[in-house]
Short mmCIF file of C-alpha atoms in Angstrom, two decimals:
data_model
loop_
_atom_site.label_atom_id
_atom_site.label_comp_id
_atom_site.label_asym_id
_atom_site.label_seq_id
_atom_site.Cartn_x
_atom_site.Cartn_y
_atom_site.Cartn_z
CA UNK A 394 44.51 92.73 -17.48
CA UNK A 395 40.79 93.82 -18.32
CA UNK A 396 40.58 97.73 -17.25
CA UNK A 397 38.44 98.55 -14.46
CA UNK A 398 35.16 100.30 -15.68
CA UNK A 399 35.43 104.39 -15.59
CA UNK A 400 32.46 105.91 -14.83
CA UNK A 401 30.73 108.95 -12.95
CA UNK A 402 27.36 108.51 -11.36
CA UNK A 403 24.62 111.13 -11.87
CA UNK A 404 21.55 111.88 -10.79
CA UNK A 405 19.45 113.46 -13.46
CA UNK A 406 17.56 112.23 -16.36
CA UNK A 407 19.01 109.22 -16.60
CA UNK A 408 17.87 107.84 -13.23
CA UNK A 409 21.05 107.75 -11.17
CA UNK A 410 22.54 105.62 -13.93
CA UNK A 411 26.51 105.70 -14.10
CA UNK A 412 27.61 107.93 -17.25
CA UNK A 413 30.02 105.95 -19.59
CA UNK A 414 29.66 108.73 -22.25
CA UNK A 415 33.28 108.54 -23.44
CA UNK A 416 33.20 104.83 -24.90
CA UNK A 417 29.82 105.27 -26.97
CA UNK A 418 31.61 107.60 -29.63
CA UNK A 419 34.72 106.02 -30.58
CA UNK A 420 36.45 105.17 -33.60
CA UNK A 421 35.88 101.47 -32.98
CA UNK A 422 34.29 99.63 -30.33
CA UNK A 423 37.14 98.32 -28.18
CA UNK A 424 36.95 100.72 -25.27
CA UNK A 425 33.80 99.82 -24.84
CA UNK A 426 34.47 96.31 -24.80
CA UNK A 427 36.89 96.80 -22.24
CA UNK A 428 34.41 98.90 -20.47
CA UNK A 429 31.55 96.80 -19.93
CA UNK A 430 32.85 93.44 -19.58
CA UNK A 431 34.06 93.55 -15.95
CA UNK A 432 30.20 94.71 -15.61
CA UNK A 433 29.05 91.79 -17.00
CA UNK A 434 26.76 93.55 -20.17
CA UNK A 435 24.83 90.75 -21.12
CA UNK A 436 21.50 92.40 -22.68
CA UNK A 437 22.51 91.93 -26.58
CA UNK A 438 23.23 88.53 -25.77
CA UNK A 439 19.42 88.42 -24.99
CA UNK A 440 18.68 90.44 -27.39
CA UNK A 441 19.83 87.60 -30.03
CA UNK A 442 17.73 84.38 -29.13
CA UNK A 443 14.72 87.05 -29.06
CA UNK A 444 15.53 88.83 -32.38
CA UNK A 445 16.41 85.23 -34.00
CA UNK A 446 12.81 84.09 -33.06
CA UNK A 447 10.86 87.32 -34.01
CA UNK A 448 12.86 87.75 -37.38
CA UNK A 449 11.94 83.94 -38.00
CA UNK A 450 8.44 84.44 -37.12
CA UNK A 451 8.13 87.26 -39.45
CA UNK A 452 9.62 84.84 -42.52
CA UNK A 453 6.73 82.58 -41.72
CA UNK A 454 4.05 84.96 -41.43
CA UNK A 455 5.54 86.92 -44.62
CA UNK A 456 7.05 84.61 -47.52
CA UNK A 457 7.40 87.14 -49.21
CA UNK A 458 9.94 90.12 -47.74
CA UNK A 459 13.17 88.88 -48.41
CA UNK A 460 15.06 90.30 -46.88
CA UNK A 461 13.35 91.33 -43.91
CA UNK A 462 14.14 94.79 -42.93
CA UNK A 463 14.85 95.69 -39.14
CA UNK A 464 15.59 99.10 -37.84
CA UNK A 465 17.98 98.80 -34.55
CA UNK A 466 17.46 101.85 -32.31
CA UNK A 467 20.34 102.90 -30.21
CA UNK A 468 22.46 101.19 -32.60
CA UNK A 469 26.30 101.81 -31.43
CA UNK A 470 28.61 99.79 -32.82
CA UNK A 471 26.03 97.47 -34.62
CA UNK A 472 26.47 94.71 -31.95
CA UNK A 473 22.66 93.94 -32.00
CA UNK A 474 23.52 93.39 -36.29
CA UNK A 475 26.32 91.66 -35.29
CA UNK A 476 24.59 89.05 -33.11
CA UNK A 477 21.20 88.42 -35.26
CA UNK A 478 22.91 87.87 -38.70
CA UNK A 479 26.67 86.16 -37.79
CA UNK A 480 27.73 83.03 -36.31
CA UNK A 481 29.26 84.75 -33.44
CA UNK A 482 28.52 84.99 -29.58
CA UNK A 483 28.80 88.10 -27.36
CA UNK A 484 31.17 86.26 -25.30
CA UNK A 485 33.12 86.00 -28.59
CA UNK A 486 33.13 89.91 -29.16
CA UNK A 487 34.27 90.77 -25.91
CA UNK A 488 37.04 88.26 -26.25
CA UNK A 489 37.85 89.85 -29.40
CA UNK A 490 37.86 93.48 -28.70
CA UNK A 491 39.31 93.23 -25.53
CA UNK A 492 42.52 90.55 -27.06
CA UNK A 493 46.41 91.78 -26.70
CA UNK A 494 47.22 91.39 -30.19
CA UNK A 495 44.72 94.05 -31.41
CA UNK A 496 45.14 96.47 -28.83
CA UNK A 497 47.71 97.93 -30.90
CA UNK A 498 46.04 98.40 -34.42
CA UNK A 499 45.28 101.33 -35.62
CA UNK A 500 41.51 102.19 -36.11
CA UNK A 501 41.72 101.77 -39.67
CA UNK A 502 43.32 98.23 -39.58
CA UNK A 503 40.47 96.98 -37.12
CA UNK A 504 38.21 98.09 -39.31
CA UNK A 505 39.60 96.39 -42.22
CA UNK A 506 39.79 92.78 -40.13
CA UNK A 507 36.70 93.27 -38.92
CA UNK A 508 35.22 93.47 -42.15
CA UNK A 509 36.94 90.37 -42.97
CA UNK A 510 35.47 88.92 -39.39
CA UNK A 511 32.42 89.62 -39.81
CA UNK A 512 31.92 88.46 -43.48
CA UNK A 513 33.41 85.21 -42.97
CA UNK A 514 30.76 84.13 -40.20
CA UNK A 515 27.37 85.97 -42.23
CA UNK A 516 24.60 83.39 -41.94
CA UNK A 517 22.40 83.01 -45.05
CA UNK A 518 19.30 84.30 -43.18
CA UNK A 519 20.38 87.48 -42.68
CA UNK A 520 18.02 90.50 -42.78
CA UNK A 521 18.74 93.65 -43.70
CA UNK A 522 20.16 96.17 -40.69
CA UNK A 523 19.11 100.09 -40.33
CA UNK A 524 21.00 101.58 -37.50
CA UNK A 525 20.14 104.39 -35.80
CA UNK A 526 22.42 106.57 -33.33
CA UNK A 527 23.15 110.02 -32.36
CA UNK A 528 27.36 108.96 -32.18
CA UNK A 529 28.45 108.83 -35.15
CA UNK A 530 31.64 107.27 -35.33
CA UNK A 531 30.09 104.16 -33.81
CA UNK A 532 27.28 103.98 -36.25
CA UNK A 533 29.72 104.59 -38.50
CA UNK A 534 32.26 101.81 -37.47
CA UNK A 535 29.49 99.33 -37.66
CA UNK A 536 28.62 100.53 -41.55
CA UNK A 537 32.11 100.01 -42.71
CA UNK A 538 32.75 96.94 -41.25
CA UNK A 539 29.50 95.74 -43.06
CA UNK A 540 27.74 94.87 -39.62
CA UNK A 541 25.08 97.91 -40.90
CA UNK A 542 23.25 98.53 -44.28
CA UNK A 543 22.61 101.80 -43.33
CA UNK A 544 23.34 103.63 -40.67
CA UNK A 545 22.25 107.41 -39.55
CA UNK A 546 23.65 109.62 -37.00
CA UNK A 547 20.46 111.68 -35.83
CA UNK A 548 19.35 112.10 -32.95
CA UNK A 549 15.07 112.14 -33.11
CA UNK A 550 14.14 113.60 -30.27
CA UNK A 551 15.76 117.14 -31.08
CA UNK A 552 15.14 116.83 -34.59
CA UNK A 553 12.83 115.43 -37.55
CA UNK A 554 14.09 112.33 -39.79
CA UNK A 555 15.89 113.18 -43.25
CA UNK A 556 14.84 112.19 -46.21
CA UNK A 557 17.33 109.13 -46.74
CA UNK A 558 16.72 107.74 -43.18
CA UNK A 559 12.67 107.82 -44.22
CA UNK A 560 13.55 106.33 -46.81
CA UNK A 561 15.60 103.29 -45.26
CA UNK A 562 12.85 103.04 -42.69
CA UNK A 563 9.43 103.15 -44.79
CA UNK A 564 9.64 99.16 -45.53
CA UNK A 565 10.62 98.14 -41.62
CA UNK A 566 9.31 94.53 -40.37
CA UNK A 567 10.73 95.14 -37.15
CA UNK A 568 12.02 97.88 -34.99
CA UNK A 569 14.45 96.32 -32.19
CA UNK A 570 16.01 98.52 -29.02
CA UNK A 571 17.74 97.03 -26.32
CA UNK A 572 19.50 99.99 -24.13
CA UNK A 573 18.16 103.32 -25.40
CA UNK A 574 15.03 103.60 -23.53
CA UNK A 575 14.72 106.51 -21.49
CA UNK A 576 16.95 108.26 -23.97
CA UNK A 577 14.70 108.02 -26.08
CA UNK A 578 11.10 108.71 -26.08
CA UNK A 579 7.60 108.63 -27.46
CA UNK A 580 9.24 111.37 -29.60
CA UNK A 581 11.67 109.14 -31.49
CA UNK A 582 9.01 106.46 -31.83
CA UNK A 583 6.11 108.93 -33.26
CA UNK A 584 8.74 110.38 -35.91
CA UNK A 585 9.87 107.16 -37.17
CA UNK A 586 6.33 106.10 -37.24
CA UNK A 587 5.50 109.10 -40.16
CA UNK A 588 7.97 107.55 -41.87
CA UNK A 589 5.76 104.03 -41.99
CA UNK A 590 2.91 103.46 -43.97
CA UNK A 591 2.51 100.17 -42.27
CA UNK A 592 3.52 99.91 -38.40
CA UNK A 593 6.23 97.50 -37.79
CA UNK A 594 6.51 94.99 -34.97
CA UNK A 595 8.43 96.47 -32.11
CA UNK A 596 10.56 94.87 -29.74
CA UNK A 597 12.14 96.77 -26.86
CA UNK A 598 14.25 95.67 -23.69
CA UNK A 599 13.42 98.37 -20.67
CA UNK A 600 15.46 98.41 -17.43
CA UNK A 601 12.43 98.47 -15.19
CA UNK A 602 13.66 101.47 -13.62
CA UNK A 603 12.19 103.29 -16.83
CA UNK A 604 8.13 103.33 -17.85
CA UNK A 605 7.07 102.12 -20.92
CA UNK A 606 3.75 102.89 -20.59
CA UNK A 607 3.92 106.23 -22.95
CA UNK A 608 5.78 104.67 -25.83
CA UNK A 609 2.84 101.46 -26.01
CA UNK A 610 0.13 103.95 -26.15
CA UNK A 611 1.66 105.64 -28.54
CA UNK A 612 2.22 102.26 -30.60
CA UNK A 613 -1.39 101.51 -29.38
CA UNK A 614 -2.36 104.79 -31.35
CA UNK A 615 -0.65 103.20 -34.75
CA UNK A 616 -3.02 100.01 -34.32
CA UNK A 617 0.23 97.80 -32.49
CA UNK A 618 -0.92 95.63 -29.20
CA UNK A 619 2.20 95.60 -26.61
CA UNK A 620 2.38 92.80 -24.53
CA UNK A 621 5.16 92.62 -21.74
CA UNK A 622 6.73 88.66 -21.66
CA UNK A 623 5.74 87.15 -18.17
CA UNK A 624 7.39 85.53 -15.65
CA UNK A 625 11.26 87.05 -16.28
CA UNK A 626 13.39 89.68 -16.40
CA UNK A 627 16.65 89.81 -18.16
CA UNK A 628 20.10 90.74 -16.46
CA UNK A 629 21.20 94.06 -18.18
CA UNK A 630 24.74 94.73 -16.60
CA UNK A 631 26.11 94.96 -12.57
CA UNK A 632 25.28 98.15 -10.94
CA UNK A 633 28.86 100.16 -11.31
CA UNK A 634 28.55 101.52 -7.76
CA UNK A 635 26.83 102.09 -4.52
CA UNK A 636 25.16 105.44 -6.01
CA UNK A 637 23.86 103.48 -8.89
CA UNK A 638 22.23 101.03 -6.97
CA UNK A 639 20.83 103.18 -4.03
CA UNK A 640 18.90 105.34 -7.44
CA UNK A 641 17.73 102.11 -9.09
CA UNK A 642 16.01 101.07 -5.94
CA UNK A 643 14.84 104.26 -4.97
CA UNK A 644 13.05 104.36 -8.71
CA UNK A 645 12.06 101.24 -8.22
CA UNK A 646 10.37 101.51 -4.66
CA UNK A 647 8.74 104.90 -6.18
CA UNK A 648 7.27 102.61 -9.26
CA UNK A 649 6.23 100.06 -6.69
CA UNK A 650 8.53 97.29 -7.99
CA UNK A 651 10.00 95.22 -6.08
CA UNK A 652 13.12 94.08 -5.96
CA UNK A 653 14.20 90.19 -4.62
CA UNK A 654 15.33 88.21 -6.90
CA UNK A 655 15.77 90.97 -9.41
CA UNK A 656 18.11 94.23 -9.17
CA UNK A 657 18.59 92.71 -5.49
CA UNK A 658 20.87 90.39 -7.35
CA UNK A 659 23.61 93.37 -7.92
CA UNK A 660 22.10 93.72 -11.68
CA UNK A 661 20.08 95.87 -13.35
CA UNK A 662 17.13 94.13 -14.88
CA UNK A 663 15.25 94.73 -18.13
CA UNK A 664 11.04 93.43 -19.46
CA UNK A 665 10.77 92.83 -22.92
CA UNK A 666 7.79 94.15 -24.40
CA UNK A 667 7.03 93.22 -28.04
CA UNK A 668 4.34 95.19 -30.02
CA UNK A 669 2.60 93.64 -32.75
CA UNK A 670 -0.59 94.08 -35.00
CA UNK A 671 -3.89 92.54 -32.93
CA UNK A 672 -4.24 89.43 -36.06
CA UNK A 673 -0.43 88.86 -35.58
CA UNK A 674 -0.94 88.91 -31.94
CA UNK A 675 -3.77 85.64 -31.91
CA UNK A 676 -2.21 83.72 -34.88
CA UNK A 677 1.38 83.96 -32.85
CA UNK A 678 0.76 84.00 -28.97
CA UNK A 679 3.86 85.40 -27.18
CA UNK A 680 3.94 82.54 -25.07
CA UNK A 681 4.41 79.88 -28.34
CA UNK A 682 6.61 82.48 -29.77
CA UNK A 683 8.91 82.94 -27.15
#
């Protein structure tokens, strides 16, 4: 039986979004497996086809980075890692995570078989993974099981970057977020920035219940052109309850948004905006990239 989704609703900061802050810090990731899926999470299953075709651009445009380095913001359990650099399928994780027979290993054994998982189905391509997340224990699940190179558990918009995570970061191609927005900031995005003597592309999913607008000036500032991809949204999850939905359209009908055949649909819905140098921007439109 998949467990119904636990969640209280608030309405703060985070928009009237339902607050599932007890299965983002958790030894390993099935809780929130068994969380989300009856909500229908799909936005890392997005997140792949774009993140396959962005990384492969990059390869083209530079021969020689190998591998390429990407920095995932808002990394959790590495599932964005998991899904750009293993033959595997979200569908496939939440079938996993959420299966009988491992509901009863202990943290440590899951770790060890997801290791095994994981290496088994690594696709030659892969790129080189810097996660970043305030919860530890998830960042650090996704480490051991080798889903991360590195992974750091710092939050940036209370505090500076340490030396080891400007390290990891100076040498990014490509800076990927798919659910953090709103958490975090322009302040997250100006700190890793110091850290980069050469701006990265940047590719970021935003529920358009949040503004973007802040964080692409700020890229704008670094010399990065953001262009938002036309004609679609992408489902993020269902709306948990009534209270979640009634703040997601108020937001919405405050930013002017409208919202048939989007959120009116039961889901949230996220733009992609990708950021890019101008020269990278008119010898790879958007539209032929995506």
């Amino acid at each position: 039986m998949t467990a119904r989704p636990s969640s209280t609703t608030t309405t703060n900061a985070d928009w009237g979004k339902a607050n599932f802050g007890d299965i983002y810090d958790c030894p390993d990731p099935r809780s929130y497996f068994a969380t989300l899926r009856p909500l229908a999470y799909q936005i890392p299953h997005h997140g792949q086809a774009v993140f396959r075709a962005l990384t492969g651009a990059l390869r083209g445009l530079r021969p020689d980075r190998s591998p390429l380095n990407v920095v995932d913001l808002c990394c959790s359990y590495g599932i964005n890692a998991a899904l750009l650099n293993h033959r595997v399928t979200l569908t496939e994780l939440y079938a996993r995570y959420t299966a009988r027979h491992l509901a009863t290993l202990s943290a440590r054994r899951l770790t060890a078989e997801d290791r095994a998982f994981f290496t088994a189905r690594r696709t030659p391509e892969a790129v080189s993974v810097t996660g970043v997340d305030a919860a530890a224990r998830a960042a650090g699940y996704a480490r051991d099981v080798g889903l991360l190179d590195h992974s750091f558990a710092e939050n940036l918009e209370v505090g500076a970057p340490s030396p080891a995570l400007r390290r990891a970061v100076a040498g990014a191609d490509l800076i990927t977020v798919t659910g953090g927005i709103g958490y975090i900031r322009t302040r997250t995005f100006a700190r890793l920035l110091d850290c980069m003597p050469v701006p990265p592309w940047v590719a970021s999913f935003v529920l358009r219940t949040v503004p973007y607008r802040p964080i692409a000036e700020l890229l704008g500032a670094s010399g990065l052109v953001t262009e938002k991809l036309p004609a679609r949204t992408f489902r993020q999850r269902r709306f948990a309850d009534e209270a979640e939905r009634n703040a997601a359209f108020d937001a919405l009908a405050a930013a002017g948004l409208r919202t048939t055949g989007k959120e009116a649909d039961g889901y949230y819905h996220a733009d992609l905006y990708l950021s890019r140098p101008a020269a990278d921007v008119a010898a790879l439109p958007l539209a032929a990239l995506l």
